[in-house]
Amino acid sequence: EVVFKDNFSAAIAGIVEGDYRRDGTNQLITCSVDGEVRGYSPANKDSSHNLMDNNAEQDLVRELSQRKNNLLLELKNYSENTKAGKEVGGLKLSATTDVDGQQMGIIPANTQLQTSLQVTTETESMPSHVQLLINTTNNTVIKSVMIFAEGIFNGESHVVHPPAGSVGSSLSVPIFPPKDVPIDLHVKTFVGHKNSQQYHVFELSRQLPRFTLYIHAPANTPQPPANVSFPLNERINRVVMWVNQNFLLDEEISADTELDIRLMALRTGTALFIQMVPGTMTIRCEDIDLVGGIIQALAGSLNIENLTSTAIYPAFIAELKDVLVKVDEYHNVRQKLTAEMADHSNLIRSLVVRAEDARLMNDMNSMKQSYLKLYDLNRDLINGYNIRCNNHTELLSCLKIVNQAIQKAGRLRVGRPKTNVVTACRNAIKQNDVEKLFKIIECGSV
């Protein structure tokens, strides 16, 4: 970093530090080859105006100089690689050549990377995942692969570096999507020869579809009883196109008059049936979260602003009913504990007054008995408080489950019907009308 600049008429012979002015402070002493000597005192705040301003222009010059050095180094590497390779017919290049004691290598100009995505089912050693297959179009090898993606790797990046003895022209990388969301994969692949010291970096992007961990269900898979039906005035071809774009299947779906897709979710092992006839679409699956995600993604892709549906989920309703029963029990326990605490508080006040009166009357036996009763009551209050805390925690947990159930019911609709369902469900809970709540979840309204 340059803070001060000065010019001599001749070359510099040496630079030392010493007391040049004999005043007890050291200066920077510079001597030229023709005998010229100059001294420089350390800078202080008062003389800062004499120094060069470290402004944005100087920072830009420093950044450009660094970029220049990097580009020169890269150009040098390219030049050495060009010397190392011998072109034969404009296509075939030698693998390696000894240049400056290093093994340099260049790859054919027509080298390309091919990528593919494949769903792999669960095995004993690895859960279900998506396999990213990368291979080259010739005999070059893949030294390493770097993948950048949000939400699926720790630190948002993943590096695969196979051992030197197992490198080849293909490499597979397992990917474990945590949930059904589209993911952009930014891949950097290092390609060269087995003896190369320098490698060419291929950069490419690949997108994982929203619904990846799904395969075709076996032929004997029973039809799930839970389902959601809604009107859909779209051509079946558009829905088929949406399925092919958002599901990672081994073969594309085709349909003309009716749509019947039978899939299996590898995360949960539940069956997913997507059926459609002109004007009506039905999704059959026990996982209400998955069905809600499919409806929201489909509506967003087809630009559907408002969509109402009819949901039949007996198991989901039964679980919600059990949770609501627990909520009523926790409320009753809370009220009972509050009443007991109020009674204990009143009794404590009277015992404190009695103990104080006994002390003033010098009746030590009565005072002792009163304080022993106070001790027992205080212990009961502490136990009651712990019970109230546990009860409050369980109550909040159940209320959270109820709120999530309402949100899941809302995701089965789109737009204004979704807002109406959430509002109506909350009003039904305030009114303690369970049957009305279940009716709203099923039909979207009372």
Coordinates of C-alpha atoms in Angstrom, one line a residue:
E1 CA 0.0 0.0 0.0
V2 CA 1.5 3.3 -1.1
V3 CA 1.1 6.2 1.4
F4 CA 3.9 8.5 0.2
K5 CA 6.0 8.8 -2.9
D6 CA 9.3 10.6 -3.6
N7 CA 11.8 10.6 -6.4
F8 CA 15.6 10.7 -6.4
S9 CA 17.8 11.8 -9.3
A10 CA 19.9 8.6 -8.9
A11 CA 19.4 5.0 -7.9
I12 CA 18.9 4.2 -4.2
A13 CA 21.9 2.8 -2.5
G14 CA 20.3 1.9 0.9
I15 CA 17.6 2.6 3.4
V16 CA 18.2 2.6 7.2
E17 CA 16.4 3.8 10.4
G18 CA 18.2 6.2 12.7
D19 CA 18.2 9.6 14.5
Y20 CA 18.9 11.7 11.5
R21 CA 18.2 15.1 13.1
R22 CA 19.7 14.2 16.5
D23 CA 16.5 15.1 18.3
G24 CA 15.8 11.7 20.0
T25 CA 13.3 10.4 17.3
N26 CA 14.1 7.9 14.6
Q27 CA 13.6 8.8 11.0
L28 CA 13.7 6.8 7.7
I29 CA 17.1 7.6 6.1
T30 CA 17.6 7.0 2.4
C31 CA 20.9 7.4 0.5
S32 CA 21.4 7.4 -3.3
V33 CA 24.4 6.1 -5.2
D34 CA 25.6 9.7 -5.8
G35 CA 25.7 10.6 -2.1
E36 CA 22.3 12.3 -1.7
V37 CA 20.8 11.6 1.7
R38 CA 17.1 12.3 2.7
G39 CA 15.3 11.7 6.0
Y40 CA 11.6 11.1 6.5
S41 CA 9.8 11.5 9.8
P42 CA 6.9 9.2 10.8
A43 CA 3.5 10.6 9.8
N44 CA 1.0 12.0 12.4
K45 CA -2.5 13.2 12.2
D46 CA -1.5 16.8 11.7
S47 CA 0.6 16.0 8.6
S48 CA -1.9 13.5 7.1
H49 CA -2.7 16.0 4.3
N50 CA 0.9 15.4 2.9
L51 CA 0.2 11.7 2.4
M52 CA -1.4 10.2 -0.6
D53 CA -5.2 9.7 -0.3
N54 CA -6.2 6.0 -0.1
N55 CA -9.2 6.6 -2.2
A56 CA -11.4 4.5 -4.4
E57 CA -9.2 5.0 -7.4
Q58 CA -6.2 3.5 -5.7
D59 CA -8.3 0.5 -4.5
L60 CA -9.5 0.0 -8.1
V61 CA -5.9 0.1 -9.4
R62 CA -4.9 -2.5 -6.8
E63 CA -7.8 -4.7 -7.8
L64 CA -7.0 -4.4 -11.5
S65 CA -3.4 -5.2 -10.9
Q66 CA -4.3 -8.4 -9.0
R67 CA -6.6 -9.4 -11.8
K68 CA -3.8 -8.7 -14.3
N69 CA -1.4 -11.0 -12.4
N70 CA -4.0 -13.8 -12.3
L71 CA -4.7 -13.5 -16.0
L72 CA -1.0 -13.5 -16.8
L73 CA -0.6 -16.7 -14.7
E74 CA -3.5 -18.3 -16.4
L75 CA -2.1 -17.3 -19.8
K76 CA 1.2 -18.8 -18.9
N77 CA -0.5 -22.1 -18.0
Y78 CA -2.3 -22.1 -21.3
S79 CA 1.0 -21.4 -23.2
E80 CA 2.7 -24.3 -21.4
N81 CA -0.2 -26.6 -22.1
T82 CA -0.1 -25.6 -25.8
K83 CA 3.6 -26.5 -25.9
A84 CA 2.9 -29.8 -24.1
G85 CA 0.3 -31.0 -26.6
K86 CA 0.9 -32.1 -30.2
E87 CA -2.1 -31.6 -32.4
V88 CA -2.8 -34.5 -34.8
G89 CA -5.4 -33.8 -37.5
G90 CA -6.8 -31.0 -35.4
L91 CA -8.6 -33.4 -33.0
K92 CA -6.3 -35.9 -31.3
L93 CA -3.9 -34.5 -28.8
S94 CA -1.2 -36.1 -26.8
A95 CA -2.0 -36.8 -23.1
T96 CA 1.1 -35.4 -21.4
T97 CA 4.5 -34.0 -22.1
D98 CA 7.3 -33.1 -19.7
V99 CA 7.6 -29.3 -19.6
D100 CA 9.7 -27.6 -16.9
G101 CA 9.7 -30.8 -14.8
Q102 CA 5.9 -31.0 -14.6
Q103 CA 3.4 -33.2 -16.3
M104 CA 1.2 -30.9 -18.4
G105 CA -1.9 -32.2 -20.2
I106 CA -4.6 -30.8 -22.5
I107 CA -7.8 -32.5 -23.6
P108 CA -9.4 -32.8 -27.1
A109 CA -11.3 -29.8 -28.3
N110 CA -14.5 -31.8 -28.7
T111 CA -14.6 -33.0 -25.1
Q112 CA -18.1 -32.6 -23.7
L113 CA -19.8 -33.4 -20.4
Q114 CA -23.0 -35.4 -20.3
T115 CA -25.2 -35.4 -17.2
S116 CA -28.3 -37.3 -16.2
L117 CA -30.5 -37.7 -13.1
Q118 CA -31.7 -41.1 -11.9
V119 CA -33.9 -42.0 -8.9
T120 CA -32.4 -44.8 -6.8
T121 CA -34.4 -46.8 -4.2
E122 CA -33.4 -47.5 -0.7
T123 CA -30.7 -50.1 0.0
E124 CA -29.2 -51.5 3.2
S125 CA -26.4 -49.0 3.1
M126 CA -28.0 -45.9 1.7
P127 CA -31.5 -44.4 1.8
S128 CA -33.5 -43.4 -1.3
H129 CA -31.7 -40.7 -3.3
V130 CA -31.2 -39.0 -6.7
Q131 CA -28.1 -40.1 -8.5
L132 CA -26.3 -37.4 -10.6
L133 CA -24.4 -39.2 -13.3
I134 CA -21.5 -37.2 -15.0
N135 CA -19.5 -38.7 -17.9
T136 CA -17.2 -37.4 -20.6
T137 CA -17.5 -38.2 -24.3
N138 CA -14.0 -39.6 -24.7
N139 CA -11.2 -41.2 -22.8
T140 CA -10.5 -38.2 -20.5
V141 CA -11.1 -38.7 -16.8
I142 CA -13.0 -36.8 -14.1
K143 CA -10.7 -35.9 -11.3
S144 CA -13.1 -34.1 -9.1
V145 CA -16.6 -32.6 -8.9
M146 CA -17.8 -29.6 -7.0
I147 CA -21.6 -29.0 -6.6
F148 CA -23.1 -25.8 -5.2
A149 CA -26.8 -26.0 -4.1
E150 CA -29.0 -24.5 -1.4
G151 CA -30.7 -26.6 1.2
I152 CA -29.3 -30.0 0.5
F153 CA -25.6 -29.8 1.5
N154 CA -23.9 -28.7 4.7
G155 CA -22.4 -25.3 3.8
E156 CA -24.3 -25.3 0.5
S157 CA -21.5 -27.2 -1.3
H158 CA -20.3 -30.7 -1.9
V159 CA -17.0 -32.0 -3.2
V160 CA -16.5 -35.5 -4.7
H161 CA -12.8 -36.5 -5.1
P162 CA -12.4 -40.2 -5.9
P163 CA -9.1 -41.9 -5.2
A164 CA -6.4 -41.8 -7.8
G165 CA -6.8 -45.4 -8.7
S166 CA -10.5 -45.2 -9.3
V167 CA -10.8 -42.2 -11.5
G168 CA -12.5 -42.7 -14.8
S169 CA -14.6 -41.0 -17.5
S170 CA -17.8 -41.2 -15.4
L171 CA -18.7 -40.3 -11.9
S172 CA -21.9 -40.6 -9.9
V173 CA -22.9 -38.3 -7.0
P174 CA -25.8 -39.2 -4.6
I175 CA -28.1 -36.3 -3.8
F176 CA -30.6 -36.4 -0.9
P177 CA -33.3 -33.7 -1.4
P178 CA -34.8 -33.0 2.0
K179 CA -38.2 -31.9 0.7
D180 CA -40.2 -31.3 -2.5
V181 CA -38.7 -28.1 -3.8
P182 CA -37.0 -27.3 -7.1
I183 CA -33.2 -27.1 -6.6
D184 CA -30.6 -25.5 -8.9
L185 CA -27.4 -27.5 -9.0
H186 CA -24.2 -25.6 -10.1
V187 CA -21.6 -28.2 -11.0
K188 CA -17.9 -27.7 -11.6
T189 CA -16.1 -30.7 -13.0
F190 CA -12.3 -31.1 -13.3
V191 CA -11.4 -33.0 -16.5
G192 CA -8.0 -34.1 -17.7
H193 CA -5.9 -37.2 -18.1
K194 CA -4.7 -39.7 -15.4
N195 CA -1.2 -38.2 -15.3
S196 CA -2.3 -34.6 -15.6
Q197 CA -1.2 -32.0 -13.1
Q198 CA -3.5 -29.3 -14.4
Y199 CA -7.2 -29.8 -15.3
H200 CA -9.8 -28.1 -17.4
V201 CA -12.9 -27.0 -15.4
F202 CA -16.3 -27.5 -17.0
E203 CA -19.1 -25.5 -15.4
L204 CA -22.8 -26.4 -15.9
S205 CA -26.1 -26.0 -14.2
R206 CA -28.8 -28.6 -13.7
Q207 CA -32.2 -28.3 -12.0
L208 CA -33.7 -30.9 -9.9
P209 CA -37.5 -31.1 -10.4
R210 CA -39.8 -30.2 -7.5
F211 CA -40.9 -33.8 -7.0
T212 CA -37.9 -36.1 -7.3
L213 CA -38.1 -39.1 -5.0
Y214 CA -41.1 -40.8 -6.7
I215 CA -41.2 -43.9 -8.8
H216 CA -44.0 -45.8 -10.6
A217 CA -46.0 -47.8 -8.1
P218 CA -46.3 -51.6 -8.5
A219 CA -49.3 -53.0 -10.3
N220 CA -50.9 -54.5 -7.1
T221 CA -50.7 -51.2 -5.1
P222 CA -54.1 -50.6 -3.5
Q223 CA -55.9 -47.3 -4.1
P224 CA -55.6 -45.0 -1.1
P225 CA -59.0 -44.1 0.5
A226 CA -58.0 -40.5 1.2
N227 CA -58.4 -38.2 -1.7
V228 CA -59.0 -34.6 -2.8
S229 CA -61.2 -33.7 -5.8
F230 CA -61.5 -30.3 -7.5
P231 CA -62.7 -28.9 -10.7
L232 CA -60.0 -28.2 -13.3
N233 CA -61.0 -26.7 -16.7
E234 CA -57.7 -27.5 -18.4
R235 CA -56.6 -29.8 -21.2
I236 CA -55.3 -33.1 -20.0
N237 CA -52.2 -32.5 -22.3
R238 CA -51.2 -29.4 -20.2
V239 CA -51.5 -31.5 -17.0
V240 CA -49.4 -34.3 -18.5
M241 CA -46.8 -31.7 -19.5
W242 CA -46.7 -30.3 -16.0
V243 CA -46.3 -33.8 -14.5
N244 CA -43.4 -34.6 -16.9
Q245 CA -41.7 -31.3 -16.0
N246 CA -42.1 -31.5 -12.2
F247 CA -41.7 -35.3 -11.5
L248 CA -38.4 -37.1 -12.1
L249 CA -39.6 -40.3 -13.7
D250 CA -37.8 -42.9 -15.7
E251 CA -40.1 -42.4 -18.7
E252 CA -42.5 -39.6 -19.7
I253 CA -46.2 -39.8 -19.1
S254 CA -48.7 -39.7 -22.0
A255 CA -52.5 -39.4 -22.0
D256 CA -55.2 -38.2 -24.3
T257 CA -58.7 -38.5 -22.8
E258 CA -58.1 -39.7 -19.2
L259 CA -55.1 -39.4 -16.9
D260 CA -54.2 -42.1 -14.4
I261 CA -50.7 -41.9 -12.8
R262 CA -49.8 -44.3 -10.0
L263 CA -46.7 -43.4 -8.1
M264 CA -44.9 -44.3 -4.9
A265 CA -43.3 -41.7 -2.6
L266 CA -39.9 -43.1 -1.5
R267 CA -39.6 -40.8 1.5
T268 CA -42.8 -42.1 3.2
G269 CA -43.6 -45.2 1.3
T270 CA -47.2 -43.9 0.6
A271 CA -49.0 -44.4 -2.7
L272 CA -49.8 -41.4 -4.9
F273 CA -52.5 -41.6 -7.5
I274 CA -53.1 -38.7 -9.9
Q275 CA -56.3 -39.1 -11.9
M276 CA -58.1 -36.7 -14.2
V277 CA -61.1 -36.8 -16.5
P278 CA -62.3 -33.7 -18.4
G279 CA -63.3 -31.1 -15.9
T280 CA -62.3 -32.9 -12.7
M281 CA -59.0 -33.9 -11.1
T282 CA -58.6 -36.3 -8.2
I283 CA -55.4 -36.8 -6.1
R284 CA -55.4 -39.9 -3.9
C285 CA -52.8 -40.1 -1.1
E286 CA -52.7 -40.5 2.6
D287 CA -50.1 -37.7 3.0
I288 CA -52.1 -34.5 3.1
D289 CA -48.9 -32.4 3.0
L290 CA -47.8 -33.9 -0.3
V291 CA -51.3 -33.4 -1.8
G292 CA -51.3 -29.8 -0.7
G293 CA -47.8 -29.2 -2.2
I294 CA -49.0 -30.7 -5.5
I295 CA -52.1 -28.6 -5.6
Q296 CA -50.2 -25.4 -4.9
A297 CA -47.5 -26.2 -7.5
L298 CA -50.1 -27.1 -10.1
A299 CA -52.1 -24.0 -9.5
G300 CA -49.0 -21.8 -9.7
S301 CA -47.9 -23.4 -13.0
L302 CA -51.4 -23.2 -14.6
N303 CA -52.0 -19.6 -13.3
I304 CA -55.1 -20.7 -11.3
E305 CA -56.1 -17.9 -8.9
N306 CA -59.0 -19.5 -7.1
L307 CA -59.6 -23.2 -6.6
T308 CA -61.9 -25.0 -4.2
S309 CA -61.8 -28.7 -3.4
T310 CA -63.5 -31.5 -1.5
A311 CA -61.2 -33.5 0.8
I312 CA -61.8 -36.9 2.3
Y313 CA -59.3 -37.8 5.0
P314 CA -60.8 -40.0 7.7
A315 CA -57.4 -40.8 9.3
F316 CA -56.4 -37.1 9.4
I317 CA -59.8 -36.2 10.9
A318 CA -59.5 -38.9 13.5
E319 CA -56.1 -37.7 14.6
L320 CA -57.3 -34.1 14.8
K321 CA -60.3 -35.2 16.9
D322 CA -58.0 -36.9 19.4
V323 CA -55.8 -33.8 19.6
L324 CA -58.9 -31.6 20.3
V325 CA -60.0 -34.0 23.0
K326 CA -56.6 -33.6 24.6
V327 CA -56.9 -29.8 24.3
D328 CA -60.2 -29.9 26.3
E329 CA -58.6 -32.1 28.9
Y330 CA -55.6 -29.7 29.3
H331 CA -57.9 -26.7 29.6
N332 CA -59.9 -28.4 32.3
V333 CA -56.7 -29.4 34.2
R334 CA -55.5 -25.8 33.9
Q335 CA -58.7 -24.4 35.3
K336 CA -58.6 -26.9 38.2
L337 CA -55.0 -26.0 39.0
T338 CA -55.7 -22.3 38.9
A339 CA -58.6 -22.7 41.4
E340 CA -56.4 -24.8 43.7
M341 CA -53.6 -22.2 43.6
A342 CA -56.1 -19.5 44.5
D343 CA -57.3 -21.5 47.5
H344 CA -53.8 -22.1 48.7
S345 CA -53.0 -18.4 48.4
N346 CA -55.9 -17.5 50.7
L347 CA -54.9 -20.1 53.2
I348 CA -51.3 -18.9 53.1
R349 CA -52.4 -15.4 54.0
S350 CA -54.4 -16.6 57.0
L351 CA -51.5 -18.8 58.2
V352 CA -49.1 -15.9 58.0
V353 CA -51.4 -13.7 60.1
R354 CA -51.8 -16.5 62.7
A355 CA -48.0 -17.1 62.9
E356 CA -47.4 -13.4 63.4
D357 CA -50.1 -13.1 66.1
A358 CA -48.6 -16.1 67.9
R359 CA -45.2 -14.6 67.8
L360 CA -46.5 -11.3 69.3
M361 CA -48.3 -13.3 72.1
N362 CA -45.1 -15.3 72.7
D363 CA -46.9 -18.5 71.8
M364 CA -44.1 -20.4 70.2
N365 CA -45.9 -23.7 69.8
S366 CA -48.7 -22.1 67.8
M367 CA -46.2 -20.1 65.7
K368 CA -44.3 -23.3 65.0
Q369 CA -47.4 -25.2 63.9
S370 CA -48.4 -22.3 61.6
Y371 CA -45.0 -22.2 59.9
L372 CA -45.0 -26.0 59.4
K373 CA -48.3 -25.7 57.7
L374 CA -46.9 -22.8 55.6
Y375 CA -44.0 -25.0 54.6
D376 CA -46.3 -27.8 53.4
L377 CA -48.5 -25.4 51.5
N378 CA -45.5 -23.8 49.8
R379 CA -44.3 -27.2 48.8
D380 CA -47.7 -28.0 47.3
L381 CA -47.7 -24.7 45.5
I382 CA -44.3 -25.5 43.9
N383 CA -45.5 -29.0 42.9
G384 CA -48.7 -27.4 41.4
Y385 CA -46.6 -24.9 39.5
N386 CA -44.5 -27.7 37.9
I387 CA -47.7 -29.5 37.0
R388 CA -49.1 -26.3 35.4
C389 CA -45.9 -25.7 33.4
N390 CA -46.0 -29.3 32.0
N391 CA -49.6 -28.9 31.3
H392 CA -49.1 -25.6 29.6
T393 CA -46.3 -27.1 27.4
E394 CA -48.5 -30.0 26.3
L395 CA -51.3 -27.6 25.6
L396 CA -49.2 -25.4 23.4
S397 CA -47.9 -28.5 21.6
C398 CA -51.5 -29.6 20.9
L399 CA -52.6 -26.1 19.8
K400 CA -49.6 -26.1 17.4
I401 CA -50.8 -29.4 15.9
V402 CA -54.3 -27.9 15.5
N403 CA -52.9 -24.8 13.8
Q404 CA -50.8 -26.9 11.4
A405 CA -53.9 -29.0 10.6
I406 CA -55.7 -25.9 9.7
Q407 CA -52.9 -24.7 7.4
K408 CA -52.8 -28.2 5.8
A409 CA -56.5 -27.9 5.1
G410 CA -56.0 -24.5 3.6
R411 CA -53.3 -25.7 1.3
L412 CA -55.8 -28.0 -0.4
R413 CA -57.4 -24.8 -1.8
V414 CA -56.0 -21.8 -3.7
G415 CA -56.6 -18.1 -3.4
R416 CA -59.8 -16.8 -1.7
P417 CA -61.1 -20.3 -0.9
K418 CA -57.9 -21.0 1.0
T419 CA -58.2 -17.8 3.1
N420 CA -61.9 -18.6 3.8
V421 CA -61.1 -22.1 5.0
V422 CA -58.4 -20.9 7.4
T423 CA -60.7 -18.2 8.8
A424 CA -63.7 -20.4 9.1
C425 CA -61.7 -23.2 10.9
R426 CA -60.3 -20.7 13.5
N427 CA -63.8 -19.4 14.1
A428 CA -65.1 -22.9 14.6
I429 CA -62.4 -23.6 17.2
K430 CA -63.3 -20.4 19.1
Q431 CA -66.9 -21.5 19.1
N432 CA -65.8 -25.0 20.2
D433 CA -67.8 -26.5 17.4
V434 CA -65.9 -29.6 16.4
E435 CA -68.4 -30.9 13.8
K436 CA -68.4 -27.6 12.0
L437 CA -64.6 -27.7 11.9
F438 CA -64.5 -31.1 10.3
K439 CA -67.2 -30.1 7.8
I440 CA -65.1 -27.0 6.8
I441 CA -62.0 -29.1 6.3
E442 CA -63.9 -31.6 4.2
C443 CA -66.0 -29.3 2.0
G444 CA -64.3 -25.9 2.3
S445 CA -67.4 -24.3 3.9
V446 CA -70.3 -25.2 6.2

